[in-house]
Tab-separated table of C-alpha atoms in Angstrom:
chain	number	residue	atom	x	y	z
A	1	MET	CA	4.750	9.679	-21.920
A	2	ALA	CA	2.669	12.801	-21.437
A	3	THR	CA	4.079	15.668	-19.417
A	4	ALA	CA	2.911	17.590	-16.386
A	5	VAL	CA	1.534	20.287	-18.689
A	6	ASP	CA	-0.113	18.106	-21.336
A	7	ASN	CA	-3.275	19.185	-23.094
A	8	ARG	CA	-5.384	16.071	-22.702
A	9	PRO	CA	-9.137	16.724	-22.554
A	10	ARG	CA	-9.986	16.903	-18.884
A	11	ASP	CA	-13.346	15.735	-17.626
A	12	ILE	CA	-14.578	17.276	-14.402
A	13	ILE	CA	-15.319	14.348	-12.110
A	14	LYS	CA	-17.641	14.588	-9.121
A	15	VAL	CA	-17.222	12.121	-6.259
A	16	ALA	CA	-20.244	11.869	-3.983
A	17	ALA	CA	-19.629	12.392	-0.262
A	18	GLU	CA	-21.742	9.284	0.345
A	19	ASN	CA	-18.876	7.175	-0.993
A	20	TYR	CA	-16.998	8.057	2.193
A	21	THR	CA	-19.714	8.647	4.789
A	22	SER	CA	-22.663	6.397	4.027
A	23	ALA	CA	-23.222	3.298	6.142
A	24	GLU	CA	-25.218	1.884	3.236
A	25	PHE	CA	-22.321	2.379	0.832
A	26	ALA	CA	-20.010	0.640	3.344
A	27	ARG	CA	-22.519	-2.212	3.605
A	28	ARG	CA	-22.531	-2.589	-0.161
A	29	GLU	CA	-18.735	-2.609	-0.182
A	30	LYS	CA	-18.884	-5.559	2.222
A	31	GLU	CA	-21.265	-7.344	-0.126
A	32	HIS	CA	-19.947	-6.472	-3.571
A	33	LEU	CA	-16.325	-5.324	-3.258
A	34	TRP	CA	-14.284	-7.091	-0.578
A	35	PRO	CA	-15.521	-10.638	-1.370
A	36	LYS	CA	-14.801	-10.131	-5.087
A	37	VAL	CA	-11.351	-8.530	-5.377
A	38	TRP	CA	-7.748	-9.557	-4.959
A	39	GLN	CA	-6.255	-7.793	-1.944
A	40	VAL	CA	-2.940	-7.852	-0.085
A	41	ALA	CA	-3.129	-9.941	3.090
A	42	CYS	CA	0.555	-9.835	4.086
A	43	ARG	CA	4.144	-10.043	2.873
A	44	GLU	CA	5.654	-13.450	2.160
A	45	GLU	CA	8.410	-12.681	4.661
A	46	GLN	CA	5.783	-12.621	7.430
A	47	ILE	CA	5.171	-16.360	6.966
A	48	PRO	CA	8.594	-17.746	5.951
A	49	ASN	CA	8.401	-21.205	7.578
A	50	THR	CA	5.984	-24.114	7.545
A	51	GLY	CA	3.258	-23.424	10.096
A	52	ASP	CA	3.783	-19.667	10.206
A	53	TYR	CA	0.461	-17.874	9.928
A	54	ILE	CA	-1.080	-14.425	9.966
A	55	VAL	CA	-4.731	-13.458	10.353
A	56	TYR	CA	-6.089	-10.944	7.863
A	57	ASP	CA	-9.363	-9.263	8.809
A	58	ILE	CA	-11.424	-7.360	6.264
A	59	ALA	CA	-14.882	-6.006	7.134
A	60	ASP	CA	-16.794	-8.999	8.602
A	61	ASP	CA	-14.472	-11.642	7.226
A	62	THR	CA	-11.422	-13.108	8.933
A	63	ILE	CA	-8.879	-15.231	7.075
A	64	ILE	CA	-5.910	-17.372	8.114
A	65	VAL	CA	-2.946	-17.164	5.726
A	66	THR	CA	-0.319	-19.829	6.343
A	67	ARG	CA	2.818	-21.448	4.972
A	68	ALA	CA	1.829	-24.984	4.061
A	69	ARG	CA	3.920	-28.134	4.505
A	70	ASP	CA	4.824	-28.174	0.811
A	71	GLY	CA	6.252	-24.641	1.087
A	72	GLY	CA	3.304	-23.073	-0.683
A	73	ILE	CA	0.826	-20.591	0.763
A	74	LYS	CA	-2.732	-21.409	1.688
A	75	ALA	CA	-5.576	-19.369	3.140
A	76	PHE	CA	-8.812	-20.327	4.867
A	77	PHE	CA	-11.780	-18.563	6.371
A	78	ASN	CA	-10.861	-18.261	10.032
A	79	VAL	CA	-14.043	-19.778	11.395
A	80	CYS	CA	-14.785	-23.133	12.985
A	81	PRO	CA	-17.550	-25.106	11.183
A	82	HIS	CA	-18.836	-26.363	14.549
A	83	ARG	CA	-20.274	-23.199	16.140
A	84	GLY	CA	-18.660	-20.401	14.146
A	85	ARG	CA	-15.954	-19.316	16.592
A	86	ARG	CA	-12.981	-17.371	15.234
A	87	ILE	CA	-10.085	-19.818	15.503
A	88	MET	CA	-6.774	-17.913	15.330
A	89	GLU	CA	-5.702	-14.375	16.217
A	90	GLY	CA	-2.780	-12.168	15.225
A	91	CYS	CA	0.197	-14.054	13.857
A	92	GLY	CA	2.585	-16.759	14.967
A	93	HIS	CA	3.522	-20.382	14.396
A	94	ALA	CA	1.246	-23.407	14.659
A	95	VAL	CA	1.400	-27.150	14.105
A	96	ASN	CA	-2.331	-27.077	13.485
A	97	PHE	CA	-5.277	-24.760	14.007
A	98	ARG	CA	-7.298	-25.558	17.104
A	99	CYS	CA	-10.580	-23.907	18.025
A	100	GLY	CA	-10.425	-22.753	21.641
A	101	TYR	CA	-14.155	-23.268	22.156
A	102	HIS	CA	-14.463	-27.065	21.822
A	103	ASN	CA	-11.033	-28.258	20.591
A	104	TRP	CA	-12.024	-28.972	17.006
A	105	THR	CA	-8.664	-29.097	15.205
A	106	PHE	CA	-7.549	-28.559	11.612
A	107	GLY	CA	-4.272	-29.241	9.803
A	108	LEU	CA	-2.236	-26.683	7.906
A	109	ASP	CA	-4.070	-27.903	4.813
A	110	GLY	CA	-7.382	-26.915	6.415
A	111	LYS	CA	-8.593	-30.488	6.856
A	112	ASN	CA	-10.357	-31.440	10.048
A	113	VAL	CA	-8.165	-33.783	12.073
A	114	ALA	CA	-10.052	-33.936	15.370
A	115	VAL	CA	-13.599	-33.522	16.674
A	116	GLN	CA	-13.875	-33.666	20.439
A	117	ASP	CA	-16.239	-36.528	21.464
A	118	ARG	CA	-16.994	-37.286	17.821
A	119	GLU	CA	-18.790	-40.483	18.850
A	120	ASP	CA	-21.635	-38.371	20.258
A	121	TRP	CA	-22.800	-37.781	16.681
A	122	VAL	CA	-23.073	-41.558	16.130
A	123	GLY	CA	-21.602	-41.331	12.619
A	124	THR	CA	-23.849	-38.548	11.373
A	125	LEU	CA	-20.895	-36.199	10.926
A	126	ASP	CA	-19.299	-38.535	8.406
A	127	SER	CA	-21.233	-37.012	5.519
A	128	GLU	CA	-20.484	-33.414	6.564
A	129	ASN	CA	-17.654	-31.304	5.189
A	130	LEU	CA	-15.854	-30.332	8.366
A	131	ASN	CA	-12.819	-28.741	6.749
A	132	LEU	CA	-11.998	-25.068	6.792
A	133	VAL	CA	-13.232	-23.257	3.694
A	134	GLU	CA	-10.299	-22.412	1.453
A	135	VAL	CA	-9.649	-18.951	0.032
A	136	ARG	CA	-7.739	-18.375	-3.190
A	137	THR	CA	-4.197	-17.032	-2.897
A	138	GLY	CA	-1.568	-15.585	-5.204
A	139	THR	CA	1.767	-13.856	-4.875
A	140	TRP	CA	3.464	-10.981	-6.641
A	141	GLY	CA	6.307	-8.679	-5.621
A	142	GLY	CA	6.746	-10.420	-2.271
A	143	PHE	CA	3.096	-9.760	-1.371
A	144	VAL	CA	0.481	-12.411	-0.599
A	145	PHE	CA	-2.909	-11.695	-2.155
A	146	ILE	CA	-6.195	-13.377	-1.273
A	147	ASN	CA	-9.562	-13.500	-3.017
A	148	MET	CA	-12.684	-14.884	-1.353
A	149	ASP	CA	-14.463	-15.523	-4.665
A	150	PRO	CA	-13.739	-19.106	-5.825
A	151	ASP	CA	-14.667	-18.072	-9.382
A	152	CYS	CA	-12.532	-14.928	-9.472
A	153	GLU	CA	-10.245	-13.899	-12.296
A	154	SER	CA	-6.588	-14.828	-11.935
A	155	LEU	CA	-4.286	-12.536	-9.988
A	156	GLU	CA	-2.286	-12.020	-13.184
A	157	THR	CA	-5.388	-10.763	-14.977
A	158	PHE	CA	-6.389	-8.579	-12.045
A	159	LEU	CA	-2.976	-6.906	-11.820
A	160	GLY	CA	-2.990	-6.084	-15.527
A	161	VAL	CA	-0.039	-3.828	-16.412
A	162	ILE	CA	1.254	-3.538	-12.828
A	163	PRO	CA	4.053	-6.121	-13.235
A	164	GLU	CA	5.153	-4.541	-16.516
A	165	TYR	CA	5.728	-1.223	-14.776
A	166	LEU	CA	6.791	-2.340	-11.291
A	167	ASP	CA	8.676	-5.639	-11.708
A	168	PRO	CA	11.929	-3.751	-12.484
A	169	PHE	CA	11.913	-2.456	-8.870
A	170	GLU	CA	12.235	-6.025	-7.548
A	171	LEU	CA	9.832	-5.434	-4.663
A	172	GLY	CA	10.122	-9.129	-3.856
A	173	ASN	CA	13.771	-8.608	-2.919
A	174	MET	CA	12.909	-5.950	-0.357
A	175	ARG	CA	12.142	-6.583	3.306
A	176	PHE	CA	10.479	-4.662	6.112
A	177	ARG	CA	12.433	-1.694	7.445
A	178	TRP	CA	9.561	-0.600	9.678
A	179	SER	CA	5.832	-1.278	9.909
A	180	LEU	CA	2.912	0.700	11.318
A	181	GLU	CA	-0.766	-0.151	11.744
A	182	LEU	CA	-2.871	2.839	12.737
A	183	SER	CA	-6.543	3.058	13.675
A	184	ILE	CA	-7.690	6.333	12.130
A	185	ASP	CA	-10.976	8.200	12.458
A	186	CYS	CA	-11.735	8.371	8.758
A	187	ASN	CA	-13.051	6.251	5.939
A	188	TRP	CA	-10.531	3.835	4.423
A	189	LYS	CA	-10.695	5.684	1.105
A	190	VAL	CA	-9.877	9.034	2.725
A	191	ALA	CA	-6.733	7.490	4.229
A	192	LEU	CA	-5.608	5.827	1.013
A	193	GLU	CA	-6.297	8.857	-1.172
A	194	ALA	CA	-3.885	10.929	0.929
A	195	PHE	CA	-1.117	9.052	-0.906
A	196	MET	CA	-2.660	8.538	-4.336
A	197	GLU	CA	-1.541	11.957	-5.572
A	198	ALA	CA	1.213	14.508	-5.040
A	199	TYR	CA	-1.089	17.490	-5.515
A	200	HIS	CA	-1.142	17.863	-1.706
A	201	VAL	CA	2.628	18.214	-1.300
A	202	ALA	CA	2.787	22.006	-1.729
A	203	ALA	CA	0.326	22.576	1.108
A	204	THR	CA	0.801	19.565	3.374
A	205	HIS	CA	4.553	19.013	3.042
A	206	ALA	CA	5.673	22.552	2.234
A	207	GLN	CA	9.027	21.919	3.926
A	208	LEU	CA	10.020	19.733	0.957
A	209	LEU	CA	9.563	22.417	-1.690
A	210	ASP	CA	12.998	23.980	-1.287
A	211	THR	CA	14.783	20.891	-2.598
A	212	GLN	CA	12.354	18.555	-4.336
A	213	GLY	CA	12.217	20.421	-7.650
A	214	GLU	CA	9.002	20.129	-9.658
A	215	ASP	CA	6.037	19.292	-7.431
A	216	ARG	CA	3.360	19.357	-10.113
A	217	THR	CA	2.469	15.954	-11.518
A	218	SER	CA	0.311	14.292	-14.105
A	219	SER	CA	-1.537	11.015	-13.661
A	220	PHE	CA	-2.934	8.208	-15.785
A	221	ALA	CA	-5.406	5.359	-15.410
A	222	HIS	CA	-4.541	1.787	-16.382
A	223	GLY	CA	-7.757	-0.162	-16.096
A	224	LYS	CA	-8.574	-0.538	-12.388
A	225	HIS	CA	-5.196	0.890	-11.399
A	226	ALA	CA	-3.463	4.247	-11.922
A	227	HIS	CA	-0.181	6.098	-11.427
A	228	PHE	CA	1.236	9.588	-11.149
A	229	GLY	CA	4.642	11.034	-11.895
A	230	TYR	CA	6.723	14.107	-12.645
A	231	TRP	CA	6.959	13.622	-16.400
A	232	GLY	CA	8.070	16.722	-18.246
A	233	ALA	CA	9.582	18.355	-15.154
A	234	GLU	CA	12.020	21.206	-15.766
A	235	TYR	CA	13.078	21.557	-12.117
A	236	PHE	CA	14.757	18.604	-10.433
A	237	ILE	CA	15.692	17.243	-7.021
A	238	GLY	CA	18.129	19.660	-5.414
A	239	GLU	CA	16.314	22.701	-6.801
A	240	PRO	CA	13.369	24.633	-5.351
A	241	SER	CA	9.886	24.082	-6.661
A	242	PRO	CA	9.091	26.582	-9.423
A	243	ARG	CA	6.013	27.680	-7.451
A	244	LEU	CA	8.359	29.240	-4.875
A	245	LYS	CA	9.724	31.571	-7.569
A	246	LYS	CA	13.203	31.329	-6.080
A	247	GLN	CA	16.415	31.670	-8.027
A	248	ARG	CA	17.810	28.319	-9.126
A	249	PRO	CA	21.033	27.541	-7.221
A	250	LYS	CA	24.317	27.460	-9.108
A	251	ASP	CA	25.422	24.562	-6.903
A	252	VAL	CA	22.632	22.008	-6.534
A	253	ARG	CA	24.669	19.476	-4.579
A	254	PRO	CA	23.657	20.738	-1.098
A	255	GLY	CA	20.032	20.643	-2.195
A	256	VAL	CA	20.302	17.042	-3.373
A	257	VAL	CA	21.890	15.969	-0.089
A	258	ASP	CA	19.317	17.921	1.918
A	259	PHE	CA	16.460	16.285	0.014
A	260	PHE	CA	17.720	12.836	1.022
A	261	ARG	CA	18.329	14.073	4.576
A	262	GLN	CA	14.772	15.328	4.971
A	263	MET	CA	13.268	12.152	3.574
A	264	GLU	CA	15.409	10.015	5.864
A	265	GLU	CA	14.969	12.043	9.044
A	266	THR	CA	11.265	12.857	8.661
A	267	PHE	CA	9.961	9.718	6.915
A	268	GLY	CA	12.460	6.872	6.599
A	269	ALA	CA	10.741	5.401	3.570
A	270	ILE	CA	10.925	5.288	-0.254
A	271	PHE	CA	14.587	6.338	-0.059
A	272	THR	CA	16.831	4.634	2.483
A	273	ASP	CA	19.462	5.554	5.031
A	274	ARG	CA	21.949	4.055	2.589
A	275	ASP	CA	20.731	6.470	-0.089
A	276	TYR	CA	21.280	9.422	2.250
A	277	GLU	CA	24.795	8.386	3.214
A	278	ALA	CA	25.655	7.743	-0.437
A	279	ALA	CA	24.281	11.125	-1.529
A	280	LYS	CA	26.743	12.901	0.746
A	281	GLN	CA	29.564	11.693	-1.495
A	282	ILE	CA	28.546	14.025	-4.309
A	283	MET	CA	29.903	16.950	-2.268
A	284	GLU	CA	33.385	15.523	-2.680
A	285	HIS	CA	33.258	13.756	-6.020
A	286	ILE	CA	30.961	15.918	-8.181
A	287	PRO	CA	31.889	19.472	-9.255
A	288	ALA	CA	29.920	22.396	-7.853
A	289	ASP	CA	28.722	23.436	-11.295
A	290	ALA	CA	27.198	20.034	-12.121
A	291	ASP	CA	23.662	20.188	-13.490
A	292	PRO	CA	20.853	18.744	-11.350
A	293	MET	CA	20.496	15.508	-13.312
A	294	THR	CA	24.235	14.826	-13.104
A	295	ALA	CA	24.259	15.457	-9.352
A	296	PHE	CA	21.190	13.325	-8.696
A	297	GLY	CA	22.411	10.593	-11.047
A	298	ALA	CA	25.703	10.497	-9.158
A	299	ALA	CA	23.804	10.093	-5.876
A	300	ILE	CA	21.980	7.118	-7.414
A	301	GLU	CA	25.267	5.606	-8.583
A	302	PHE	CA	26.874	5.983	-5.158
A	303	GLY	CA	23.776	4.363	-3.682
A	304	ARG	CA	24.094	1.455	-6.124
A	305	GLN	CA	27.724	0.944	-5.194
A	306	ALA	CA	26.862	1.023	-1.484
A	307	ALA	CA	24.057	-1.507	-1.880
A	308	ILE	CA	26.286	-3.899	-3.803
A	309	ALA	CA	29.079	-3.466	-1.240
A	310	ASP	CA	26.572	-4.315	1.504
A	311	GLY	CA	25.614	-7.516	-0.309
A	312	CYS	CA	22.100	-6.291	-1.091
A	313	GLY	CA	22.306	-6.361	-4.864
A	314	TYR	CA	20.608	-3.752	-7.014
A	315	PRO	CA	17.703	-3.879	-9.482
A	316	GLU	CA	19.683	-4.164	-12.697
A	317	GLY	CA	16.537	-4.066	-14.832
A	318	LEU	CA	15.541	-0.722	-13.354
A	319	THR	CA	17.015	1.497	-16.035
A	320	TYR	CA	16.373	5.221	-16.106
A	321	GLU	CA	13.914	4.506	-18.916
A	322	ALA	CA	12.046	1.972	-16.774
A	323	LEU	CA	12.066	4.387	-13.829
A	324	ALA	CA	10.631	7.169	-15.988
A	325	LYS	CA	7.987	4.845	-17.427
A	326	ALA	CA	6.842	3.735	-13.985
A	327	GLY	CA	6.532	7.233	-12.580
A	328	THR	CA	6.379	7.920	-8.870
A	329	GLY	CA	3.320	6.312	-7.286
A	330	TRP	CA	0.877	3.506	-8.158
A	331	HIS	CA	-2.634	2.864	-6.929
A	332	ILE	CA	-3.266	-0.875	-6.915
A	333	PHE	CA	-7.024	-1.297	-6.754
A	334	PRO	CA	-8.765	-1.372	-4.423
A	335	ASN	CA	-6.840	-0.513	-1.285
A	336	CYS	CA	-3.075	-0.246	-1.824
A	337	GLN	CA	-0.703	2.502	-2.927
A	338	THR	CA	3.048	2.253	-3.421
A	339	LEU	CA	5.910	4.659	-4.121
A	340	PRO	CA	8.983	2.602	-5.112
A	341	TYR	CA	12.620	3.535	-5.684
A	342	PHE	CA	15.896	1.722	-6.447
A	343	ASP	CA	16.786	0.734	-2.886
A	344	GLY	CA	13.466	1.004	-1.066
A	345	ALA	CA	9.743	1.579	-1.284
A	346	VAL	CA	6.768	2.569	0.803
A	347	TRP	CA	3.534	0.566	0.680
A	348	TYR	CA	0.183	1.744	2.047
A	349	ARG	CA	-2.878	-0.410	2.721
A	350	ALA	CA	-6.277	0.789	3.981
A	351	ARG	CA	-9.215	-1.289	5.242
A	352	PRO	CA	-12.561	-0.569	6.841
A	353	ASP	CA	-12.669	-1.028	10.604
A	354	GLY	CA	-15.819	-3.087	11.061
A	355	ASP	CA	-19.061	-1.465	9.936
A	356	ASN	CA	-18.144	2.111	10.812
A	357	PRO	CA	-17.569	4.227	7.672
A	358	ASP	CA	-15.796	6.811	9.855
A	359	LYS	CA	-12.985	4.480	10.931
A	360	CYS	CA	-10.287	2.522	9.167
A	361	ILE	CA	-7.218	0.380	9.738
A	362	PHE	CA	-4.238	1.848	7.920
A	363	ASN	CA	-0.906	0.129	7.323
A	364	ILE	CA	2.342	1.825	6.291
A	365	TRP	CA	5.199	-0.478	5.352
A	366	SER	CA	8.698	0.853	4.695
A	367	LEU	CA	10.654	-1.648	2.584
A	368	LYS	CA	14.373	-1.826	1.877
A	369	ARG	CA	16.909	-4.116	0.236
A	370	TYR	CA	19.003	-6.117	2.710
A	371	ALA	CA	21.755	-8.687	2.295
A	372	PRO	CA	20.420	-12.216	2.905
A	373	GLY	CA	20.367	-12.871	6.629
A	374	LYS	CA	20.838	-9.198	7.485
A	375	GLU	CA	17.155	-8.275	7.603
A	376	PRO	CA	16.161	-6.567	10.865
A	377	ASN	CA	13.721	-8.157	13.288
A	378	VAL	CA	10.980	-5.603	12.744
A	379	GLU	CA	8.300	-4.900	15.313
A	380	HIS	CA	4.957	-4.490	13.559
A	381	GLU	CA	3.638	-1.617	15.642
A	382	LYS	CA	-0.119	-1.270	16.174
A	383	HIS	CA	-1.660	1.918	17.523
A	384	THR	CA	-5.374	2.171	18.270
A	385	ASP	CA	-5.086	5.551	20.030
A	386	LEU	CA	-3.027	8.163	18.185
A	387	THR	CA	-3.416	10.855	20.850
A	388	GLY	CA	-0.104	12.559	21.507
A	389	LYS	CA	1.841	10.169	19.282
A	390	SER	CA	4.209	11.072	16.462
A	391	PHE	CA	5.245	8.830	13.589
A	392	GLY	CA	7.600	11.256	11.887
A	393	LEU	CA	6.804	14.634	10.371
A	394	ILE	CA	5.590	13.426	6.985
A	395	VAL	CA	3.262	10.734	8.348
A	396	ASP	CA	1.973	13.135	11.020
A	397	GLN	CA	1.177	15.747	8.369
A	398	ASP	CA	-0.742	13.257	6.241
A	399	VAL	CA	-2.676	11.750	9.139
A	400	ALA	CA	-3.648	15.225	10.328
A	401	ASN	CA	-5.498	15.774	7.049
A	402	MET	CA	-7.477	12.567	7.246
A	403	LYS	CA	-9.582	13.278	10.315
A	404	GLU	CA	-10.345	16.802	9.107
A	405	VAL	CA	-11.404	15.540	5.686
A	406	GLN	CA	-13.797	13.017	7.243
A	407	LYS	CA	-15.401	15.777	9.298
A	408	GLY	CA	-15.678	18.083	6.318
A	409	LEU	CA	-17.291	15.451	4.109
A	410	LYS	CA	-20.326	15.499	6.420
A	411	SER	CA	-20.840	19.244	6.242
A	412	ARG	CA	-24.016	20.566	4.663
A	413	GLY	CA	-21.734	22.936	2.795
A	414	PHE	CA	-19.934	20.123	0.957
A	415	ALA	CA	-21.603	18.850	-2.213
A	416	TYR	CA	-19.048	16.520	-3.767
A	417	ALA	CA	-15.301	16.094	-4.271
A	418	ARG	CA	-13.729	17.536	-7.406
A	419	PRO	CA	-10.481	15.652	-8.156
A	420	ASN	CA	-7.862	17.598	-10.103
A	421	PRO	CA	-8.346	16.384	-13.712
A	422	LEU	CA	-4.591	16.346	-14.378
A	423	GLN	CA	-2.966	15.423	-11.088
A	424	GLU	CA	-5.702	13.319	-9.426
A	425	VAL	CA	-6.794	11.018	-12.247
A	426	ALA	CA	-6.069	8.091	-9.913
A	427	ILE	CA	-8.794	9.237	-7.505
A	428	ALA	CA	-11.366	9.766	-10.240
A	429	ASN	CA	-10.535	6.364	-11.754
A	430	PHE	CA	-10.675	4.761	-8.294
A	431	HIS	CA	-14.228	5.908	-7.668
A	432	ARG	CA	-15.449	5.027	-11.149
A	433	THR	CA	-14.141	1.493	-10.663
A	434	LEU	CA	-15.336	1.279	-7.060
A	435	GLU	CA	-18.864	2.381	-7.990
A	436	GLN	CA	-19.020	-0.237	-10.711
A	437	TYR	CA	-18.382	-2.897	-8.069
A	438	VAL	CA	-20.525	-1.395	-5.335
A	439	LEU	CA	-23.410	0.152	-7.268
A	440	GLY	CA	-23.279	-1.854	-10.467
A	441	GLN	CA	-22.363	1.258	-12.469
A	442	ALA	CA	-20.528	4.515	-12.061
A	443	ARG	CA	-22.651	7.422	-10.864
A	444	SER	CA	-23.562	10.095	-13.373
A	445	GLY	CA	-20.714	12.627	-13.445
A	446	SER	CA	-18.114	10.221	-12.044
């Protein structure tokens, strides 16, 4: 694997501001992107029982995802074939799906089971297809994907190398720790891109630099998808970033513990509360002169022991080699980003909010391993007005950038975005792929 200081040829990529601000570009996304791609609708744990359902809205389309009677998962366009009314809202449990306008009713398999006053049609409805229109579904990593294109490629083909790199994390064995849905005044791509690279950490999350070690990354494209990581780092968790030009501590243990503390107290994602408590043990059991990798490795081992003691299990296939191969963060085209770890992960999902290119719906899901039956009853918080609200220091810092970026993209003084050719390959690759869907080809220079 290449390092953070590799000498790959680096193309300068230009991303047009119109990709984020143009109503026409958003319209073309609705036509050529969202109906054609696999996208995450929910987690399997959100619909565990027969009849459980959740409504997934994307642009102008609304889709019911449900647990069928055979235990499988089905999805349908959430629209009544009678007069076009949206049938279901939010999430919940249903024996069937009934349209509140005229009582037309559909089974969990999408088949029409009742038409109010059907005799009024005098048999002419018999030749009509009155069932809900089915949408393709697939599952991976505990996530439910949908695709509105009946002729789409398989989910396996779409994901490409993702399972090879991320299956060792056993995302399917994690459950919600907390869940946020935020309405943000920016384009969906601006929100997602805030997490597709770590180049922003030094400026946006400067409080982390004292203990996170190397903060300079490299990144790589894998077809539609991409990842970044700290390959080739010479400074490690527990040490200050080399850009601070501070002396490396002789005892890194307090730095390791403080790193986990900050992540737990200001974010509560990727790493877990169990990781933080386990890391504290290195102060007693690891010598003060231990090197950074020994200290951090011991924190991982104490975390493993704690997870097993709690009945949560541990990802045995996630060797240090597999962890290094996977890197730190993955962009899963088009609209998801994840940063996984041994005991937890964070998952981001961004969607357009209607037709407005200046607004999006942004989900942040913190996932964690729990013993069977010990999963918390998580409230899926939704916030349409963020005024005066805080979601933890790290989330607040990231969200603060988004609105300012959207404003700046419209300035006459802004020509185009210039992604870092080493650390922001994921963003350049994202727009090349996006433009191929939306425009039919990548723009010149992107």
